[in-house]
């Protein structure tokens, strides 16, 4: 599949200098910070390395042409591209897209809520690293992904390890007093994911965990 024109609306929070700088440097610290001070660490170093043991479970389940939504620095896109698989990464961060493209893998800058190349023809959509929280409205995101994949396609998503269901207002934060603009985000575990999937036209086909890294995943199919 060939990338088309990129979308132009880019959420400033993820395209800001704190995230871009961390991606370009390949390291944090970086967090999602709530206004009450709670912070979720972002594993920038892991994102910038080749896929690890937990990631291989996702890669193994990627069938056909793959769209990696919120691809970050592109470890999944690069791995699939190197295997000769049709794949495209989409990310709002120019630095993330640039780092992906530097590996020779294809990526475009844009939001999943804007038009994306080859809509309705992707066999697998990928929401790794908690990207099921994009936009803070899981049901809306799942409905949008349903428009992007082929009717027989699948969605592979990484969930929160714990059984949570929360919508947050967060900021990208470097842990040293600097933070970006607030934006909505969501965190969902397995039970919440099943509820949101049901209302958005998906069914759960498989769930699995990588216990050593405390990471939980789900495969959804359209109903």
Coordinates of N, CA and C in Angstrom, one line a residue:
X1 N 0.8 -1.2 0.0 CA 0.0 0.0 0.0 C 0.9 1.2 0.0
X2 N 0.4 2.3 -0.7 CA 1.2 3.5 -0.9 C 0.7 4.6 -0.1
X3 N 1.5 5.3 0.8 CA 1.1 6.4 1.5 C 0.5 7.5 0.6
X4 N -0.6 8.1 1.1 CA -1.2 9.2 0.4 C -0.8 10.5 1.1
X5 N -1.5 11.6 0.8 CA -1.2 12.8 1.4 C -1.5 12.7 2.9
X6 N -0.7 13.4 3.7 CA -0.8 13.3 5.2 C -1.9 14.3 5.6
X7 N -2.4 13.9 6.8 CA -3.4 14.8 7.4 C -2.7 16.0 8.0
X8 N -3.5 17.1 8.2 CA -2.9 18.4 8.5 C -3.1 18.8 10.0
X9 N -4.2 18.2 10.6 CA -4.5 18.7 11.9 C -3.7 17.8 12.9
X10 N -2.8 18.5 13.7 CA -1.9 17.8 14.5 C -2.1 18.3 16.0
X11 N -2.5 17.4 16.9 CA -2.7 17.8 18.3 C -1.4 18.3 18.8
X12 N -1.4 19.5 19.4 CA -0.1 20.2 19.8 C 0.5 19.5 21.0
X13 N -0.3 18.8 21.8 CA 0.3 18.2 23.0 C 1.3 17.1 22.7
X14 N 1.0 16.3 21.7 CA 2.0 15.2 21.4 C 3.0 15.6 20.4
X15 N 2.8 16.8 19.7 CA 3.7 17.2 18.7 C 4.6 18.3 19.3
X16 N 4.5 18.5 20.6 CA 5.3 19.5 21.3 C 6.8 19.1 21.5
X17 N 7.6 20.1 21.9 CA 9.0 19.9 22.0 C 9.4 18.8 23.0
X18 N 8.7 18.7 24.1 CA 9.1 17.7 25.1 C 9.1 16.3 24.6
X19 N 8.0 15.9 24.0 CA 7.9 14.6 23.4 C 8.9 14.4 22.2
X20 N 8.9 15.4 21.3 CA 9.8 15.3 20.2 C 11.2 15.2 20.6
X21 N 11.6 16.0 21.6 CA 13.0 16.0 22.1 C 13.4 14.6 22.6
X22 N 12.4 14.0 23.4 CA 12.7 12.7 24.0 C 12.8 11.6 22.9
X23 N 11.9 11.7 21.9 CA 12.0 10.7 20.8 C 13.3 10.9 20.1
X24 N 13.7 12.1 19.8 CA 15.0 12.3 19.0 C 16.2 11.8 19.8
X25 N 16.1 12.0 21.2 CA 17.2 11.6 22.0 C 17.2 10.1 22.3
X26 N 16.0 9.5 22.2 CA 15.9 8.1 22.5 C 15.8 7.8 23.9
X27 N 15.5 8.8 24.7 CA 15.4 8.6 26.2 C 14.5 9.6 26.9
X28 N 14.1 9.2 28.1 CA 13.3 10.2 28.9 C 14.2 10.8 29.9
X29 N 13.7 11.2 31.1 CA 12.4 10.8 31.6 C 11.3 11.6 30.9
X30 N 10.1 11.0 30.8 CA 8.9 11.6 30.3 C 7.7 10.9 30.9
X31 N 6.7 11.7 31.1 CA 5.5 11.2 31.8 C 4.2 11.8 31.2
X32 N 3.1 11.2 31.5 CA 1.8 11.8 31.4 C 1.4 12.2 32.8
X33 N 1.2 13.5 33.0 CA 0.9 14.0 34.4 C -0.5 14.6 34.4
X34 N -1.2 14.1 35.5 CA -2.6 14.6 35.7 C -2.5 15.9 36.6
X35 N -3.5 16.7 36.6 CA -3.4 18.0 37.4 C -3.2 17.8 38.9
X36 N -3.7 16.6 39.4 CA -3.5 16.4 40.8 C -2.1 15.8 41.2
X37 N -1.2 15.8 40.1 CA 0.2 15.4 40.4 C 0.5 13.9 40.0
X38 N -0.6 13.1 39.9 CA -0.3 11.7 39.5 C 0.4 11.7 38.1
X39 N 1.4 10.8 38.0 CA 2.2 10.7 36.7 C 2.3 9.3 36.3
X40 N 2.2 9.1 35.0 CA 2.3 7.8 34.3 C 3.6 7.8 33.5
X41 N 4.6 7.0 33.9 CA 5.9 7.0 33.2 C 5.7 6.5 31.7
X42 N 6.4 7.2 30.8 CA 6.4 6.8 29.4 C 7.7 6.1 29.1
X43 N 7.7 4.9 28.7 CA 9.0 4.1 28.5 C 9.6 4.5 27.1
X44 N 10.1 5.7 27.0 CA 10.7 6.2 25.7 C 11.8 5.3 25.3
X45 N 12.7 4.9 26.2 CA 13.8 4.0 25.8 C 13.3 2.7 25.2
X46 N 12.3 2.1 25.7 CA 11.8 0.9 25.1 C 11.2 1.1 23.8
X47 N 10.5 2.2 23.6 CA 9.9 2.6 22.3 C 10.9 2.7 21.2
X48 N 12.1 3.2 21.6 CA 13.1 3.5 20.6 C 14.1 2.3 20.4
X49 N 13.8 1.2 21.0 CA 14.6 0.0 20.8 C 13.9 -1.0 19.9
X50 N 14.5 -2.0 19.4 CA 13.8 -3.1 18.7 C 12.7 -3.7 19.5
X51 N 11.7 -4.4 18.9 CA 10.7 -5.0 19.7 C 11.2 -6.0 20.7
X52 N 10.6 -6.0 21.9 CA 11.1 -6.9 23.0 C 10.2 -8.2 23.0
X53 N 10.3 -9.0 24.0 CA 9.6 -10.2 24.1 C 8.1 -10.1 24.1
X54 N 7.6 -9.1 24.8 CA 6.2 -8.8 24.8 C 5.7 -8.3 23.5
X55 N 6.5 -7.5 22.8 CA 6.1 -7.0 21.5 C 6.0 -8.1 20.4
X56 N 6.8 -9.1 20.6 CA 6.7 -10.2 19.5 C 5.4 -10.9 19.5
X57 N 4.6 -10.9 20.6 CA 3.3 -11.4 20.5 C 2.4 -10.6 19.6
X58 N 2.5 -9.3 19.7 CA 1.8 -8.5 18.8 C 2.2 -8.7 17.3
X59 N 3.5 -8.7 17.1 CA 4.0 -8.8 15.7 C 3.5 -10.2 15.1
X60 N 3.5 -11.2 15.9 CA 3.1 -12.5 15.4 C 1.7 -12.5 15.0
X61 N 0.8 -11.7 15.6 CA -0.6 -11.7 15.2 C -0.9 -10.7 14.2
X62 N 0.0 -9.9 13.7 CA -0.2 -8.9 12.6 C -0.4 -9.6 11.3
X63 N -1.6 -9.7 10.7 CA -1.8 -10.3 9.5 C -2.0 -9.3 8.3
X64 N -1.6 -9.6 7.1 CA -1.8 -8.8 6.0 C -1.1 -7.4 6.1
X65 N -1.8 -6.4 5.6 CA -1.3 -5.1 5.6 C -1.6 -4.4 7.0
X66 N -0.7 -3.8 7.6 CA -0.8 -3.3 8.9 C -0.7 -1.8 9.0
X67 N -1.6 -1.2 9.7 CA -1.5 0.3 10.0 C -1.2 0.4 11.5
X68 N -0.1 1.0 11.8 CA 0.3 1.2 13.2 C -0.1 2.7 13.6
X69 N -1.1 2.8 14.4 CA -1.7 4.0 14.8 C -1.0 4.6 16.1
X70 N -0.4 5.8 15.9 CA 0.4 6.3 17.0 C 1.7 5.5 17.1
X71 N 2.4 5.4 15.9 CA 3.5 4.5 15.8 C 4.8 4.9 16.6
X72 N 4.8 6.2 17.1 CA 6.0 6.6 17.8 C 7.2 6.5 16.9
X73 N 8.4 6.1 17.5 CA 9.6 6.0 16.7 C 9.7 4.8 15.8
X74 N 8.6 4.0 15.8 CA 8.4 3.1 14.7 C 9.0 1.7 14.9
X75 N 9.1 1.2 16.1 CA 9.8 -0.1 16.2 C 8.9 -1.2 15.5
X76 N 7.6 -1.2 15.6 CA 6.8 -2.2 15.0 C 6.8 -2.0 13.5
X77 N 6.7 -0.8 13.0 CA 6.7 -0.5 11.6 C 8.0 -1.0 10.9
X78 N 9.1 -0.7 11.6 CA 10.4 -1.1 11.1 C 10.5 -2.6 11.0
X79 N 10.1 -3.2 12.1 CA 10.2 -4.7 12.2 C 9.4 -5.4 11.1
X80 N 8.2 -4.9 10.9 CA 7.3 -5.5 9.8 C 7.9 -5.2 8.4
X81 N 8.3 -3.9 8.3 CA 8.9 -3.6 7.0 C 10.1 -4.4 6.6
X82 N 11.0 -4.7 7.6 CA 12.1 -5.5 7.4 C 11.8 -6.9 7.0
X83 N 10.6 -7.4 7.4 CA 10.1 -8.7 7.1 C 9.4 -8.7 5.7
X84 N 9.4 -7.6 5.1 CA 8.7 -7.5 3.8 C 7.2 -7.4 3.8
X85 N 6.7 -7.0 5.0 CA 5.3 -6.8 5.1 C 4.8 -5.5 4.7
X86 N 3.6 -5.3 4.1 CA 3.0 -4.0 3.8 C 2.6 -3.4 5.2
X87 N 3.1 -2.2 5.4 CA 2.9 -1.5 6.7 C 3.0 0.0 6.6
X88 N 2.3 0.7 7.4 CA 2.4 2.1 7.4 C 2.2 2.6 8.9
X89 N 3.1 3.5 9.3 CA 2.9 4.1 10.6 C 2.3 5.5 10.5
X90 N 1.5 5.9 11.4 CA 0.8 7.2 11.5 C 1.1 7.8 12.9
X91 N 1.5 9.0 12.9 CA 1.8 9.6 14.2 C 1.7 11.1 14.1
X92 N 1.2 11.8 15.1 CA 1.1 13.3 15.1 C 2.5 14.0 15.3
X93 N 3.5 13.2 15.7 CA 4.8 13.8 16.0 C 5.7 13.8 14.8
X94 N 6.2 14.9 14.4 CA 7.1 15.0 13.3 C 8.4 14.2 13.6
X95 N 8.8 14.3 14.9 CA 10.1 13.6 15.3 C 9.9 12.1 15.2
X96 N 8.7 11.6 15.6 CA 8.4 10.2 15.6 C 8.4 9.7 14.2
X97 N 7.7 10.4 13.3 CA 7.7 10.0 11.9 C 9.1 10.0 11.3
X98 N 9.8 11.1 11.6 CA 11.2 11.2 11.0 C 12.1 10.0 11.4
X99 N 12.0 9.7 12.7 CA 12.8 8.6 13.2 C 12.4 7.3 12.6
X100 N 11.1 7.1 12.3 CA 10.6 5.9 11.7 C 11.2 5.8 10.2
X101 N 11.0 6.9 9.5 CA 11.4 7.0 8.1 C 12.9 6.8 8.0
X102 N 13.7 7.2 8.9 CA 15.1 7.0 8.9 C 15.5 5.6 8.8
X103 N 14.7 4.7 9.3 CA 15.0 3.2 9.3 C 14.7 2.6 7.9
X104 N 14.1 3.4 7.1 CA 13.6 2.9 5.8 C 12.2 2.5 5.7
X105 N 11.5 2.6 6.9 CA 10.1 2.1 7.0 C 9.2 3.3 6.6
X106 N 8.0 3.1 6.1 CA 7.1 4.1 5.7 C 6.2 4.6 6.9
X107 N 6.1 6.0 7.0 CA 5.3 6.6 8.0 C 4.8 8.0 7.5
X108 N 3.7 8.4 8.0 CA 3.1 9.7 7.7 C 2.7 10.4 8.9
X109 N 2.7 11.7 8.9 CA 2.3 12.5 10.0 C 0.8 12.8 9.9
X110 N 0.1 12.5 11.0 CA -1.3 12.8 11.0 C -2.0 12.2 12.2
X111 N -3.3 12.4 12.3 CA -4.2 11.9 13.3 C -5.1 10.8 12.8
X112 N -5.4 9.8 13.5 CA -6.3 8.8 13.1 C -7.7 9.3 12.9
X113 N -8.0 10.5 13.4 CA -9.3 11.1 13.2 C -9.4 11.9 12.0
X114 N -8.3 12.0 11.3 CA -8.2 12.6 9.9 C -8.2 11.5 8.9
X115 N -8.5 11.8 7.7 CA -8.3 10.7 6.6 C -6.9 10.1 6.6
X116 N -6.9 8.8 6.5 CA -5.6 8.1 6.4 C -5.5 7.4 5.1
X117 N -4.3 7.1 4.6 CA -4.2 6.4 3.4 C -4.9 5.0 3.4
X118 N -5.5 4.6 2.3 CA -6.0 3.3 2.1 C -7.1 2.9 3.1
X119 N -7.9 3.9 3.4 CA -9.0 3.6 4.4 C -9.9 2.5 4.0
X120 N -10.2 1.6 4.9 CA -11.1 0.5 4.6 C -10.4 -0.7 4.0
X121 N -9.0 -0.6 3.9 CA -8.3 -1.7 3.2 C -7.2 -2.4 4.1
X122 N -7.1 -1.9 5.3 CA -6.0 -2.4 6.2 C -6.5 -3.7 6.8
X123 N -5.7 -4.7 6.8 CA -6.0 -6.0 7.4 C -5.9 -6.0 8.9
X124 N -4.9 -5.3 9.4 CA -4.6 -5.2 10.9 C -4.4 -3.7 11.2
X125 N -5.1 -3.3 12.3 CA -4.7 -2.0 12.9 C -4.1 -2.3 14.2
X126 N -3.1 -1.5 14.6 CA -2.3 -1.7 15.8 C -2.4 -0.4 16.7
X127 N -2.8 -0.7 17.9 CA -2.8 0.4 18.9 C -2.0 -0.1 20.1
X128 N -0.7 0.0 19.9 CA 0.3 -0.5 21.0 C 0.5 0.6 22.0
X129 N 1.2 0.2 23.1 CA 1.7 1.2 24.1 C 0.6 2.1 24.7
X130 N -0.6 1.5 24.9 CA -1.7 2.3 25.5 C -2.4 3.2 24.6
X131 N -2.1 3.1 23.2 CA -2.8 4.1 22.3 C -4.3 3.9 22.1
X132 N -4.8 2.9 22.8 CA -6.3 2.8 22.8 C -6.9 4.0 23.6
X133 N -6.0 4.7 24.3 CA -6.5 5.9 25.0 C -6.5 7.1 24.2
X134 N -6.1 7.1 22.9 CA -6.0 8.3 22.1 C -7.4 9.0 22.1
X135 N -7.3 10.3 22.4 CA -8.6 11.1 22.3 C -9.4 11.1 23.5
X136 N -9.1 10.1 24.5 CA -9.9 10.1 25.7 C -11.3 9.5 25.6
X137 N -11.7 9.0 24.4 CA -13.0 8.4 24.2 C -12.8 7.1 23.4
X138 N -12.7 6.0 24.2 CA -12.4 4.7 23.6 C -13.4 4.2 22.6
X139 N -14.7 4.4 22.9 CA -15.7 4.0 21.9 C -15.6 4.7 20.6
X140 N -15.3 6.0 20.7 CA -15.2 6.8 19.5 C -14.0 6.4 18.7
X141 N -12.9 6.1 19.3 CA -11.7 5.6 18.7 C -11.9 4.3 18.0
X142 N -12.6 3.4 18.7 CA -12.8 2.1 18.1 C -13.8 2.1 16.9
X143 N -14.7 3.0 16.9 CA -15.6 3.2 15.8 C -14.8 3.8 14.6
X144 N -13.9 4.7 14.9 CA -13.0 5.2 13.8 C -12.1 4.1 13.2
X145 N -11.5 3.3 14.0 CA -10.7 2.2 13.5 C -11.5 1.2 12.7
X146 N -12.8 1.0 13.1 CA -13.6 0.2 12.3 C -13.8 0.7 10.8
X147 N -13.7 2.0 10.6 CA -13.8 2.5 9.3 C -12.5 2.3 8.5
X148 N -11.4 2.2 9.2 CA -10.1 2.1 8.6 C -9.7 0.7 8.1
X149 N -10.1 -0.3 8.9 CA -9.7 -1.7 8.5 C -10.7 -2.3 7.5
X150 N -10.3 -3.3 6.9 CA -11.1 -4.2 6.0 C -12.2 -4.8 6.9
X151 N -13.4 -5.1 6.3 CA -14.5 -5.7 7.1 C -14.0 -7.0 7.8
X152 N -13.1 -7.7 7.3 CA -12.6 -8.9 7.9 C -11.3 -8.7 8.7
X153 N -11.0 -7.4 8.9 CA -9.7 -7.1 9.6 C -9.8 -7.3 11.1
X154 N -8.7 -6.9 11.7 CA -8.6 -7.1 13.2 C -7.9 -5.8 13.7
X155 N -8.1 -5.7 15.0 CA -7.4 -4.6 15.8 C -6.7 -5.3 16.9
X156 N -5.4 -5.0 17.0 CA -4.6 -5.5 18.1 C -4.3 -4.3 19.0
X157 N -4.6 -4.4 20.3 CA -4.4 -3.2 21.2 C -3.8 -3.7 22.5
X158 N -3.0 -2.7 23.0 CA -2.4 -3.0 24.3 C -3.3 -2.2 25.4
X159 N -3.6 -2.9 26.4 CA -4.5 -2.4 27.5 C -3.7 -2.1 28.7
X160 N -4.3 -1.4 29.7 CA -3.7 -1.3 31.0 C -3.7 -2.6 31.6
X161 N -2.6 -2.9 32.4 CA -2.5 -4.2 33.0 C -3.6 -4.4 34.0
X162 N -3.9 -3.4 34.8 CA -4.9 -3.5 35.8 C -6.3 -3.2 35.2
X163 N -7.3 -3.6 35.9 CA -8.7 -3.5 35.4 C -9.2 -2.1 35.7
X164 N -8.8 -1.2 34.9 CA -9.2 0.2 35.1 C -10.1 0.7 34.0
X165 N -10.8 1.8 34.2 CA -11.6 2.4 33.2 C -11.7 3.9 33.6
X166 N -10.8 4.7 33.0 CA -10.7 6.1 33.4 C -10.4 7.0 32.2
X167 N -11.1 8.2 32.2 CA -10.8 9.2 31.2 C -10.0 10.3 32.0
X168 N -8.9 10.8 31.5 CA -8.0 11.7 32.1 C -7.8 12.9 31.3
X169 N -7.5 14.0 32.0 CA -6.9 15.2 31.4 C -5.4 15.2 31.8
X170 N -4.5 15.1 30.8 CA -3.1 14.9 31.2 C -2.2 15.9 30.3
X171 N -1.0 16.0 30.7 CA 0.0 16.8 30.0 C 1.3 15.9 29.9
X172 N 2.0 16.1 28.8 CA 3.3 15.5 28.7 C 4.2 16.3 29.6
X173 N 5.0 15.6 30.4 CA 5.8 16.3 31.5 C 7.1 15.6 31.5
X174 N 8.2 16.4 31.8 CA 9.5 15.9 31.8 C 10.0 15.6 33.2
X175 N 9.1 15.7 34.2 CA 9.4 15.4 35.6 C 10.3 16.5 36.2
X176 N 10.6 17.5 35.5 CA 11.5 18.6 36.0 C 10.9 20.0 35.9
X177 N 9.6 20.0 35.9 CA 8.9 21.3 36.0 C 8.4 21.8 34.6
X178 N 8.7 21.0 33.6 CA 8.2 21.5 32.2 C 7.1 20.5 31.8
X179 N 6.0 21.1 31.2 CA 4.9 20.3 30.7 C 4.3 21.0 29.6
X180 N 3.5 20.3 28.8 CA 2.8 20.8 27.6 C 1.4 21.1 27.9
X181 N 0.6 21.3 26.8 CA -0.8 21.6 27.0 C -1.6 20.3 27.4
X182 N -2.7 20.6 28.1 CA -3.5 19.5 28.5 C -4.3 18.9 27.4
X183 N -4.5 17.6 27.4 CA -5.3 16.9 26.4 C -6.0 15.6 27.0
X184 N -7.0 15.1 26.4 CA -7.7 14.0 27.0 C -7.0 12.7 26.6
X185 N -7.1 11.7 27.6 CA -6.5 10.4 27.4 C -7.3 9.4 28.2
X186 N -7.2 8.2 27.9 CA -8.0 7.1 28.5 C -7.1 6.0 28.9
X187 N -7.4 5.3 30.0 CA -6.8 4.0 30.3 C -7.9 3.0 30.6
X188 N -7.8 1.9 29.9 CA -8.8 0.8 30.1 C -8.1 -0.5 30.2
X189 N -8.7 -1.3 31.1 CA -8.2 -2.7 31.2 C -9.1 -3.6 30.4
X190 N -9.1 -4.9 30.7 CA -9.7 -5.9 29.9 C -11.3 -5.8 30.0
X191 N -11.8 -5.6 31.2 CA -13.3 -5.6 31.3 C -13.8 -4.4 30.6
X192 N -13.2 -3.2 30.7 CA -13.7 -2.0 30.1 C -13.5 -2.1 28.6
X193 N -12.4 -2.7 28.1 CA -12.2 -2.8 26.7 C -13.3 -3.7 26.1
X194 N -13.8 -4.7 26.8 CA -14.8 -5.5 26.2 C -16.1 -4.7 26.1
X195 N -16.4 -3.9 27.1 CA -17.6 -3.1 27.0 C -17.6 -2.1 25.8
X196 N -16.4 -1.4 25.7 CA -16.3 -0.4 24.7 C -16.3 -1.1 23.3
X197 N -15.7 -2.3 23.2 CA -15.7 -3.0 21.9 C -17.1 -3.3 21.5
X198 N -17.9 -3.8 22.4 CA -19.3 -4.2 22.1 C -20.1 -3.0 21.6
X199 N -20.0 -1.8 22.1 CA -20.8 -0.7 21.7 C -20.3 -0.1 20.4
X200 N -19.0 -0.4 20.0 CA -18.4 0.1 18.8 C -18.4 -0.9 17.7
X201 N -19.0 -2.0 17.8 CA -19.1 -3.0 16.7 C -18.0 -4.0 16.6
X202 N -17.3 -4.2 17.7 CA -16.2 -5.2 17.8 C -16.5 -6.3 18.7
X203 N -15.8 -7.4 18.6 CA -15.9 -8.5 19.6 C -14.5 -8.9 19.9
X204 N -14.3 -9.4 21.1 CA -13.0 -9.8 21.6 C -12.8 -11.2 21.0
X205 N -11.7 -11.4 20.3 CA -11.3 -12.7 19.7 C -10.3 -13.4 20.6
X206 N -9.4 -12.6 21.3 CA -8.4 -13.2 22.1 C -7.8 -12.1 23.0
X207 N -7.4 -12.6 24.2 CA -6.7 -11.7 25.1 C -5.5 -12.5 25.6
X208 N -4.4 -11.8 25.9 CA -3.2 -12.4 26.4 C -2.4 -11.4 27.2
X209 N -1.5 -12.0 28.0 CA -0.6 -11.2 28.9 C 0.8 -11.6 28.7
X210 N 1.7 -10.7 28.9 CA 3.1 -11.0 29.1 C 3.4 -10.7 30.5
X211 N 3.4 -11.7 31.4 CA 3.4 -11.5 32.8 C 4.8 -10.9 33.2
X212 N 5.9 -11.2 32.6 CA 7.2 -10.7 33.0 C 7.2 -9.2 33.0
X213 N 6.6 -8.6 32.0 CA 6.6 -7.2 31.8 C 5.3 -6.5 32.2
X214 N 4.4 -7.3 32.7 CA 3.1 -6.8 33.2 C 2.4 -6.0 32.1
X215 N 2.3 -6.6 30.9 CA 1.6 -6.0 29.8 C 0.5 -6.9 29.3
X216 N -0.6 -6.3 29.0 CA -1.9 -7.0 28.6 C -2.3 -6.5 27.2
X217 N -2.8 -7.5 26.4 CA -3.2 -7.2 25.0 C -4.5 -7.9 24.7
X218 N -5.1 -7.4 23.6 CA -6.4 -7.9 23.1 C -6.4 -7.9 21.6
X219 N -7.1 -8.8 21.0 CA -7.3 -8.9 19.6 C -8.8 -8.7 19.4
X220 N -9.3 -7.7 18.6 CA -10.7 -7.5 18.4 C -11.0 -7.8 16.9
X221 N -12.2 -8.3 16.7 CA -12.7 -8.5 15.3 C -14.0 -7.8 15.2
X222 N -14.3 -7.3 14.0 CA -15.6 -6.7 13.7 C -16.7 -7.7 13.8
X223 N -17.8 -7.3 14.3 CA -19.0 -8.1 14.5 C -19.8 -8.1 13.2

